XYZ file of C-alpha atoms in Angstrom:
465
model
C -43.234 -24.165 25.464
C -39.482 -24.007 26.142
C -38.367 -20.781 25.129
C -34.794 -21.074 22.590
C -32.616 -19.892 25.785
C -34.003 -22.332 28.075
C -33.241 -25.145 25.751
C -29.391 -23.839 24.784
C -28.914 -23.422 28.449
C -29.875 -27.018 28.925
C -27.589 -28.235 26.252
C -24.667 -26.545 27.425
C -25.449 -27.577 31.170
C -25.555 -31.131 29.643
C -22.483 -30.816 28.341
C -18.950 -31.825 30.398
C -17.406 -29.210 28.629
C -19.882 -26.733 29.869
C -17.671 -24.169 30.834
C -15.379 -23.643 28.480
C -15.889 -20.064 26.530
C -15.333 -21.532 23.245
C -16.656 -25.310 23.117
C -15.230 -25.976 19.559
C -12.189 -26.179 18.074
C -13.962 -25.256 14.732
C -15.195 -21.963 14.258
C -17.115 -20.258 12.164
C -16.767 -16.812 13.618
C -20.335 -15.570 13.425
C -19.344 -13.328 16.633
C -16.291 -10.530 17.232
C -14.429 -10.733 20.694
C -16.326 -9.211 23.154
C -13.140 -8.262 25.858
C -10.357 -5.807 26.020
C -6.667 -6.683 25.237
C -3.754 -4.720 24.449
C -2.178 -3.268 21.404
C 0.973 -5.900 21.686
C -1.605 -9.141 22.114
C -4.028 -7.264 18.945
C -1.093 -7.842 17.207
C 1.060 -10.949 18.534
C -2.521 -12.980 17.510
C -2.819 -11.671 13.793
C 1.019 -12.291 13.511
C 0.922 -15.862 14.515
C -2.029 -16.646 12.317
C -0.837 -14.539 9.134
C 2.357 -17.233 9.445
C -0.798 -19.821 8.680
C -2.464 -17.996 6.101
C 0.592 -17.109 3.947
C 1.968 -20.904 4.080
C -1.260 -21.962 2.938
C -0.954 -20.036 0.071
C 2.861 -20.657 -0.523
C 1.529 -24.151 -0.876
C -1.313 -23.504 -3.050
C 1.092 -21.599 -5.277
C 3.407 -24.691 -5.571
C 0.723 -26.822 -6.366
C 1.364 -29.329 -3.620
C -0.899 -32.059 -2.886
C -3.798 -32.028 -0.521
C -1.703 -34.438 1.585
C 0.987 -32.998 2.086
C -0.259 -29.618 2.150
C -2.327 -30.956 5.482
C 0.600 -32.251 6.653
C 2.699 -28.864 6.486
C -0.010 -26.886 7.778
C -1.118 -28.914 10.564
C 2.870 -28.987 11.900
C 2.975 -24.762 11.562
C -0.617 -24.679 13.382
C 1.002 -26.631 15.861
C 4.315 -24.837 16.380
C 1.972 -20.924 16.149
C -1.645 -21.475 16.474
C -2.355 -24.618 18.573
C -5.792 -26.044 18.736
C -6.117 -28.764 21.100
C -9.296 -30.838 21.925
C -11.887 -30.719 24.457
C -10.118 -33.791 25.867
C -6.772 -32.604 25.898
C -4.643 -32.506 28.996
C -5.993 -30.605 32.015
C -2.351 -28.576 31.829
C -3.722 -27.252 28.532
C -5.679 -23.790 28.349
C -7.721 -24.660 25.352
C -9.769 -22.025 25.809
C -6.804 -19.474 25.730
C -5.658 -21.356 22.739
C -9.096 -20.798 20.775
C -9.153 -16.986 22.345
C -6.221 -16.260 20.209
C -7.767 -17.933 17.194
C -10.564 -16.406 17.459
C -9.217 -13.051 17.968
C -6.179 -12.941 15.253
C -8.867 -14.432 12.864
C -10.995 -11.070 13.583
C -7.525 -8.788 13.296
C -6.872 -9.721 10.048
C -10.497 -9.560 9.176
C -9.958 -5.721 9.840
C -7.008 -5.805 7.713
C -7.959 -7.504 4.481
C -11.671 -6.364 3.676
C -9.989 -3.161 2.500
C -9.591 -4.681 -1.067
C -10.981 -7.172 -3.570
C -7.401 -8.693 -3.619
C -7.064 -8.515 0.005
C -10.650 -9.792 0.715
C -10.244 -12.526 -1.993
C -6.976 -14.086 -0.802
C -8.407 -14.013 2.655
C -11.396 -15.946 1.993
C -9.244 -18.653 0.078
C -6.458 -19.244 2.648
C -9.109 -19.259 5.633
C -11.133 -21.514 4.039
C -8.080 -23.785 3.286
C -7.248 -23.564 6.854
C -11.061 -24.397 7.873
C -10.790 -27.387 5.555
C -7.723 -29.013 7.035
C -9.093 -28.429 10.432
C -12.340 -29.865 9.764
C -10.417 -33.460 7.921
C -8.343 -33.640 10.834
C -10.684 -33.509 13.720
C -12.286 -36.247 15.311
C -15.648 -37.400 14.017
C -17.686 -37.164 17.146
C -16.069 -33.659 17.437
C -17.016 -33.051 13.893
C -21.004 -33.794 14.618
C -20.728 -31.886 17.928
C -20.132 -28.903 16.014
C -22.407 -29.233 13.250
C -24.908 -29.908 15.358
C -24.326 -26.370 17.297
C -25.420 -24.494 14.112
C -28.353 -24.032 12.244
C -27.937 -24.742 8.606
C -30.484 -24.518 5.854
C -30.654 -27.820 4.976
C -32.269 -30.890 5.487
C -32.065 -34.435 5.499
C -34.584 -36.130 2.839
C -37.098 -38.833 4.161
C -36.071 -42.067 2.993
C -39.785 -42.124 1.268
C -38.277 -39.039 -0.752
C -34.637 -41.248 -1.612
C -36.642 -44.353 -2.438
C -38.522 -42.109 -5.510
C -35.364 -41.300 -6.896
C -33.381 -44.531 -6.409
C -32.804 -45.206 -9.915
C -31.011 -41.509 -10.896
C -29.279 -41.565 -7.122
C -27.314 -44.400 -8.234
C -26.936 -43.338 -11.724
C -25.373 -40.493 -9.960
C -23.292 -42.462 -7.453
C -22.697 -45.388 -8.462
C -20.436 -46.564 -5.861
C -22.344 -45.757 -2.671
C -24.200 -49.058 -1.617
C -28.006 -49.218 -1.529
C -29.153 -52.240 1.006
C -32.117 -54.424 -0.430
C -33.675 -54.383 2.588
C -33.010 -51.614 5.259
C -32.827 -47.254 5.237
C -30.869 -45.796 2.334
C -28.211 -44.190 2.475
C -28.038 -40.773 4.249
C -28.790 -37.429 2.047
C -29.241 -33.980 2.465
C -31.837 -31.508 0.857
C -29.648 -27.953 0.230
C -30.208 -25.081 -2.297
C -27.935 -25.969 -5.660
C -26.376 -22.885 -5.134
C -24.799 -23.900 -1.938
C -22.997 -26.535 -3.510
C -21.437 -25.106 -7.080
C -18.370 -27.581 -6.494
C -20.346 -30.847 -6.610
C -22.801 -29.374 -8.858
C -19.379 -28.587 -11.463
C -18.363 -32.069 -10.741
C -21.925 -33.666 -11.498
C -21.906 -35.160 -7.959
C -24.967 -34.249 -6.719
C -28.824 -34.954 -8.719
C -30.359 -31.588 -8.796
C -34.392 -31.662 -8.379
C -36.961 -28.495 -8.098
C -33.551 -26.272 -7.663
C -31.907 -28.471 -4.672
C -28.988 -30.795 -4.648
C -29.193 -34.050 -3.229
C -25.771 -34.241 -1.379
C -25.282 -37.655 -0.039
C -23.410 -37.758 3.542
C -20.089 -38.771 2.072
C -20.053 -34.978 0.595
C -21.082 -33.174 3.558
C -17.390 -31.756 3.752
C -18.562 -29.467 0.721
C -21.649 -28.197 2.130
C -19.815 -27.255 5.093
C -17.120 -25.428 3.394
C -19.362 -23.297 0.923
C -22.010 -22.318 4.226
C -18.123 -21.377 6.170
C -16.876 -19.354 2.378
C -20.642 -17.651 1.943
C -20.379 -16.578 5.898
C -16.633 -14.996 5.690
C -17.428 -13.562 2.473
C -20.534 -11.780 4.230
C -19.071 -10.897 7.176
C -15.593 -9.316 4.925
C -18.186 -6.906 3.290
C -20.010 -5.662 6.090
C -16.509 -5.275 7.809
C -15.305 -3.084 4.941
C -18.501 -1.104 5.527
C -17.673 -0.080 9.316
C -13.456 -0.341 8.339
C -13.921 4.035 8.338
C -14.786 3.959 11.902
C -11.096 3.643 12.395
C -9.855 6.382 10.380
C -9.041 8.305 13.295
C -7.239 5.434 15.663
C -3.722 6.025 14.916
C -2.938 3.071 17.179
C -4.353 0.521 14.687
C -4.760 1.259 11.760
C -0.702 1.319 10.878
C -1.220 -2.226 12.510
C -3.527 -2.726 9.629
C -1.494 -1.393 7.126
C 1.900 -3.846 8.146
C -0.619 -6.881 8.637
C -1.706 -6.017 5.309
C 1.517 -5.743 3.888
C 2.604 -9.196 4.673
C 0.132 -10.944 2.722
C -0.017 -8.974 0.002
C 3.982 -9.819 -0.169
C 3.107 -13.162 0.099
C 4.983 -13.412 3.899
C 4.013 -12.744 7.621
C 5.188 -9.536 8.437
C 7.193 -10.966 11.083
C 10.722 -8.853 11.614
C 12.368 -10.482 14.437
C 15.132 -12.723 13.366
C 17.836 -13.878 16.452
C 21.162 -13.004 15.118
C 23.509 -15.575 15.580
C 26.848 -16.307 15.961
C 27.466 -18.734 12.550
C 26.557 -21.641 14.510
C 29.665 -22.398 16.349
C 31.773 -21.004 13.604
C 33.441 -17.883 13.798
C 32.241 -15.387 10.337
C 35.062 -13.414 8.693
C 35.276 -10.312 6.583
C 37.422 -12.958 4.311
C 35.033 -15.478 4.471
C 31.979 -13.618 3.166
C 32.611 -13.887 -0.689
C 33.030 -17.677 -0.579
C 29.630 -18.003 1.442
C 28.261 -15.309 -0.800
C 28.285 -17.925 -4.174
C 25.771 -20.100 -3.213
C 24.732 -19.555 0.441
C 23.226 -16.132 -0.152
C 19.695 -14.779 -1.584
C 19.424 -13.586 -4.295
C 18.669 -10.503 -3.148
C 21.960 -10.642 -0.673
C 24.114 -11.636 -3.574
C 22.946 -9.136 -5.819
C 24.245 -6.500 -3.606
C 27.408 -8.023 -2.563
C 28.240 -8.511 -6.622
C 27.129 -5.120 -7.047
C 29.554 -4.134 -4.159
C 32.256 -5.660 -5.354
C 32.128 -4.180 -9.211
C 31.304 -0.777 -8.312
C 33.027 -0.818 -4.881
C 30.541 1.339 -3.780
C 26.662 1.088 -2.753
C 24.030 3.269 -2.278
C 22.130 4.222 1.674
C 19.667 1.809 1.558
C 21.884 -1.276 -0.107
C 24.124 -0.675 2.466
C 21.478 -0.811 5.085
C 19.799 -3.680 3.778
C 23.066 -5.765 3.297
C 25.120 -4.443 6.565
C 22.024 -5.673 8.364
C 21.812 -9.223 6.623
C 25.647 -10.014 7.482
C 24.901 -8.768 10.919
C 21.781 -11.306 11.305
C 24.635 -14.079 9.067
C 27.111 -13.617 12.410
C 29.605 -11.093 11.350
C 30.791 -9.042 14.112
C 30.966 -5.474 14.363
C 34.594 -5.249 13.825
C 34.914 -7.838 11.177
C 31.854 -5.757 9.324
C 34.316 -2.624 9.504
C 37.163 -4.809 8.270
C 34.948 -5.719 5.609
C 33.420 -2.642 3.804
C 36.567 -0.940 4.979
C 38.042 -3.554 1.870
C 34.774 -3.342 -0.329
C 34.669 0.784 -0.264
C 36.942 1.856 -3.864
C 38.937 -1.340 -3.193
C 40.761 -0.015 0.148
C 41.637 2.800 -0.914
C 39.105 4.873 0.759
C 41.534 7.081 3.894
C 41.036 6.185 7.144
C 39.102 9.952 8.170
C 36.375 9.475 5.274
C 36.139 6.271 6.032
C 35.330 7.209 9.469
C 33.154 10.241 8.510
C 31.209 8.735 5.593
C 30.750 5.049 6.868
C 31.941 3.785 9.754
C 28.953 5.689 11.925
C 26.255 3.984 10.100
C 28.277 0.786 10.527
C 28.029 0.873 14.192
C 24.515 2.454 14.342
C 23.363 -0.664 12.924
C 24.956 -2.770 15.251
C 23.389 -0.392 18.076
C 26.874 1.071 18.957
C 25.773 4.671 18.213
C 22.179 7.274 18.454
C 20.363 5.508 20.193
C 21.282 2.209 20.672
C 18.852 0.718 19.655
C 19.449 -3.204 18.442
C 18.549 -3.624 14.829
C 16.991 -6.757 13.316
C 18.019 -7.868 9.362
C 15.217 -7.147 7.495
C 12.800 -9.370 6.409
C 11.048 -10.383 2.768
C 8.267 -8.558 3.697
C 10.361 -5.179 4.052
C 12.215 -5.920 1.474
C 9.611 -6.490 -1.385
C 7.213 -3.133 0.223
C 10.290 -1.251 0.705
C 10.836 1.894 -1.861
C 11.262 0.265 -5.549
C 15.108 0.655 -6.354
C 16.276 2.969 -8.490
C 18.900 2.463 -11.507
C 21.477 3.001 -9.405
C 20.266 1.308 -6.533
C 20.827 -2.151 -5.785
C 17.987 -2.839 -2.622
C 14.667 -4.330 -2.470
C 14.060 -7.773 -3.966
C 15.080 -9.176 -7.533
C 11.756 -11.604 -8.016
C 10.027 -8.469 -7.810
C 11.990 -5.424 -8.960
C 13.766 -6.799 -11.713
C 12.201 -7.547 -15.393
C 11.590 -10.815 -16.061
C 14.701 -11.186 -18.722
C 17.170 -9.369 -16.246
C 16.003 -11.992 -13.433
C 16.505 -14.744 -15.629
C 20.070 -13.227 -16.862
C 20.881 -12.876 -12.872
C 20.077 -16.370 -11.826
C 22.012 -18.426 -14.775
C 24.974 -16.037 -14.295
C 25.029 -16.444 -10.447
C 23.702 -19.798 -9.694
C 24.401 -21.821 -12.490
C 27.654 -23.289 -10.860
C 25.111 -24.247 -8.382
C 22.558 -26.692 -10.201
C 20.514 -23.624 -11.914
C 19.694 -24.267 -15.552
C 17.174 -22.462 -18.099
C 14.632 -25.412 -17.700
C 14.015 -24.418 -14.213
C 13.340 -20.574 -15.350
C 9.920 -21.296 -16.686
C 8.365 -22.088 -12.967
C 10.072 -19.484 -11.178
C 8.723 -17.019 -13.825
C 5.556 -17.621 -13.572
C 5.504 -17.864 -9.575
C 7.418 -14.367 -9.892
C 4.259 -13.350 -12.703
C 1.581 -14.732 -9.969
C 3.268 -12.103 -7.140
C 4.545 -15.079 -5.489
C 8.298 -13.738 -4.859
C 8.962 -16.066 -1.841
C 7.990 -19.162 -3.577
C 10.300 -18.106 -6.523
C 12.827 -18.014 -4.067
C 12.494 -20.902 -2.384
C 12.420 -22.613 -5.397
C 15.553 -21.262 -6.104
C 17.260 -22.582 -2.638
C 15.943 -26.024 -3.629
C 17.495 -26.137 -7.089
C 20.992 -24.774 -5.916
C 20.950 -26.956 -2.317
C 20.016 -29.979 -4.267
C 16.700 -30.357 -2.294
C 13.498 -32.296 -3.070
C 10.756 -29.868 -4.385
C 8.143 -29.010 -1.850
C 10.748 -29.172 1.004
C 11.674 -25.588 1.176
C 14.118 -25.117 3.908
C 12.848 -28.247 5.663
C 9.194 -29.342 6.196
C 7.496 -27.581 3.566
C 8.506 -24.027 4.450
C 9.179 -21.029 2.899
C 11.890 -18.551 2.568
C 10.503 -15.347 4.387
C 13.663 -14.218 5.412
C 17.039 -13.758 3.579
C 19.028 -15.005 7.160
C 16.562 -18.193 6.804
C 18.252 -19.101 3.313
């Protein structure tokens, strides 16, 4: 007898793709990377896939439809987390490709079994991403993959279909029975490994299985891919305190965390720019400020301008934004040299109290270092905002009634109107505080809903706006 090796190492030597590491572009992750790589690729891999994960679930929070959610997704795998076939050009590396799939899939694994939340939105967004992979693959792919695992089910004899003919069709109706010739193709599976079809009476349930016919194998697939993340996210959690010592990743964790929890990738590099061609102004910044900025942004600069004074981490927040917006270093000290008590503020406190922080941000003083804006993710984690603060972001620090009061009163020149409060409540109610504010930008730019800022995607960063 041919022993289980011998016949797997005949298979693969079969195959022409033979030696690749990873043979599939699907994955189910039964097994952790088995190499070393460094700190900066541990995290580069979870990064680029987080961007994946917290789409998906920007787009399951605005309810779009399965089409176009496919269509979104497969364009941001594309631009972060290509997956290329077997048959792909020789001048692509799909093995590298499915490398850092594989491994940012097993980083954020680490980072989300901490939690039932964590754990839960995990499970949903990766098997959302599963799904779309599996519809958009090619068949013959398809088969060679399914065919690589062993799943418990099997496919009943067409002695076994031709028994229950009459409550098969009662059951689907539609799927064509030939007079003469095999039935149609069905597979045997425990009920409880299809609670979907079951819900949705598409399966005939016999002796406690479910007769799933081929045309619903997509749901099999995608409750054997949930039940195996779900198992392998608990026994994950289990060995997570094995790491309580590393002090090299486990703040790695914590930011990975972070971002989905805020409902963004924790992604803070944003290029500062230089306005696009055009030339930023202290005097130009109110004018831009009325319908061009966040909410967030704008909050602070109207705050700035009636108390003509902000607090540390306002001024932080928003010196940092109109640096990412284009505004120079010198026309940032021409304007908060204006905003500070209306002008009036003498040249040596200005100096003294201000202008150092100023240029620290721009990386003109300590120690130089260059400063990015901060992103939605900071923002919404960052410290909540006292009264007399005016950081951190308004979806999420400000009561429901103030919000409401805050975008009529500063956006309603700009399309917003109290019909559209309703759905941005209850996106801001779900913990979805990007979505809020991207459906915010779509109202008061007179975009399409679902677009975002073009393509489907989200706000997750106030210098994207």
């Amino acid at each position: 007898m041919i022993s289980r090796e011998k016949r797997a190492a005949a298979s693969a030597a079969a195959s022409p793709y033979a030696h690749l590491t990873y043979q599939h572009r699907l994955n189910f992750y039964d097994e952790p990377p088995r190499y070393n790589i460094t700190l900066d690729e541990f995290e580069s891999c979870a990064i680029d896939r987080l961007r994946i994960l917290s789409e998906i679930e920007s787009c399951l929070a605005r309810n779009r439809s399965p089409e176009d959610m496919k269509t979104v997704i497969d364009a941001q795998c594309r631009k972060f987390l290509p997956l290329d076939a077997n048959t792909a050009s020789k001048l692509v590396d799909v093995d590298a490709q499915r490398k850092r799939d594989h491994l940012g899939h097993f980083v954020l694994r680490l980072a989300f079994c901490r939690s039932e939340e964590l754990r839960r939105r995990f499970v949903k967004s990766e098997t959302m991403l599963f799904r779309i992979r599996y519809e958009l693959a090619d068949q013959n792919e398809v088969n060679q993959f399914l065919e690589s695992k062993k799943f418990a089910w099997e496919k009943a004899s067409n002695g076994e279909l031709q028994s229950l003919k009459s409550e098969l069709i009662a059951v689907h109706p539609r799927l064509p029975w030939p007079e003469n010739g095999s039935p149609p193709a069905y597979y045997k599976v425990n009920w409880t490994s299809v609670p979907d079809l079951v819900a949705q009476r598409k399966v005939l349930l016999r002796l406690g299985k479910a007769y799933v016919p081929a045309t619903e194998q997509e749901s099999i697939v995608l409750q054997e891919f949930q039940e195996r993340i779900e198992s392998n996210l608990d026994r994950t959690a289990k060995a997570l305190p094995r790491l309580d010592e590393d002090d090299r990743i486990l703040p790695i964790l914590g930011h990975l965390a972070d971002g989905l929890l805020a409902g963004i990738p924790m992604d803070s590099s944003f290029a500062v720019t230089e306005g696009d061609g055009v030339t930023i102004t202290a005097d130009m910044i109110e004018d831009l400020s009325r319908k061009h900025f966040p909410l967030c942004m704008r909050n602070l600069h109207d705050n700035l301008r009636k108390d003509k004074h902000l607090k540390h981490a306002g001024r932080l927040q928003y010196t940092l934004f109109l640096k990412g917006f284009g505004l120079t270093l010198d026309e940032a000290i021409v304007f908060w040299r204006k905003s500070y008590r209306g002008g009036k503020v003498k040249d040596d406190d200005f100096n003294k109290e201000y202008k150092y922080n100023i240029r620290h941000s721009y990386g003109q003083e300590g120690k130089r270092a260059d400063y990015p804006p901060m992103n939605c993710a900071r923002i919404i984690t960052s410290q909540q905002p006292s009264a007399q603060e005016s950081h951190g972001c308004p979806f999420k620090h400000f009561s429901i009634e103030n919000l409401d009061t805050a975008l009529l009163t500063k956006y309603g020149s700009c399309g917003m109107n109290s019909s559209a409060l309703p759905e941005i409540n209850k996106y801001v109610k779900d913990g979805h505080y990007h979505v809020a504010c991207t459906r915010v930008y779509e109202i008061t730019h007179n975009i399409r809903k679902g677009e975002g800022l073009g393509g489907g995607e989200s706000v997750t960063h106030p210098n994207l706006y």
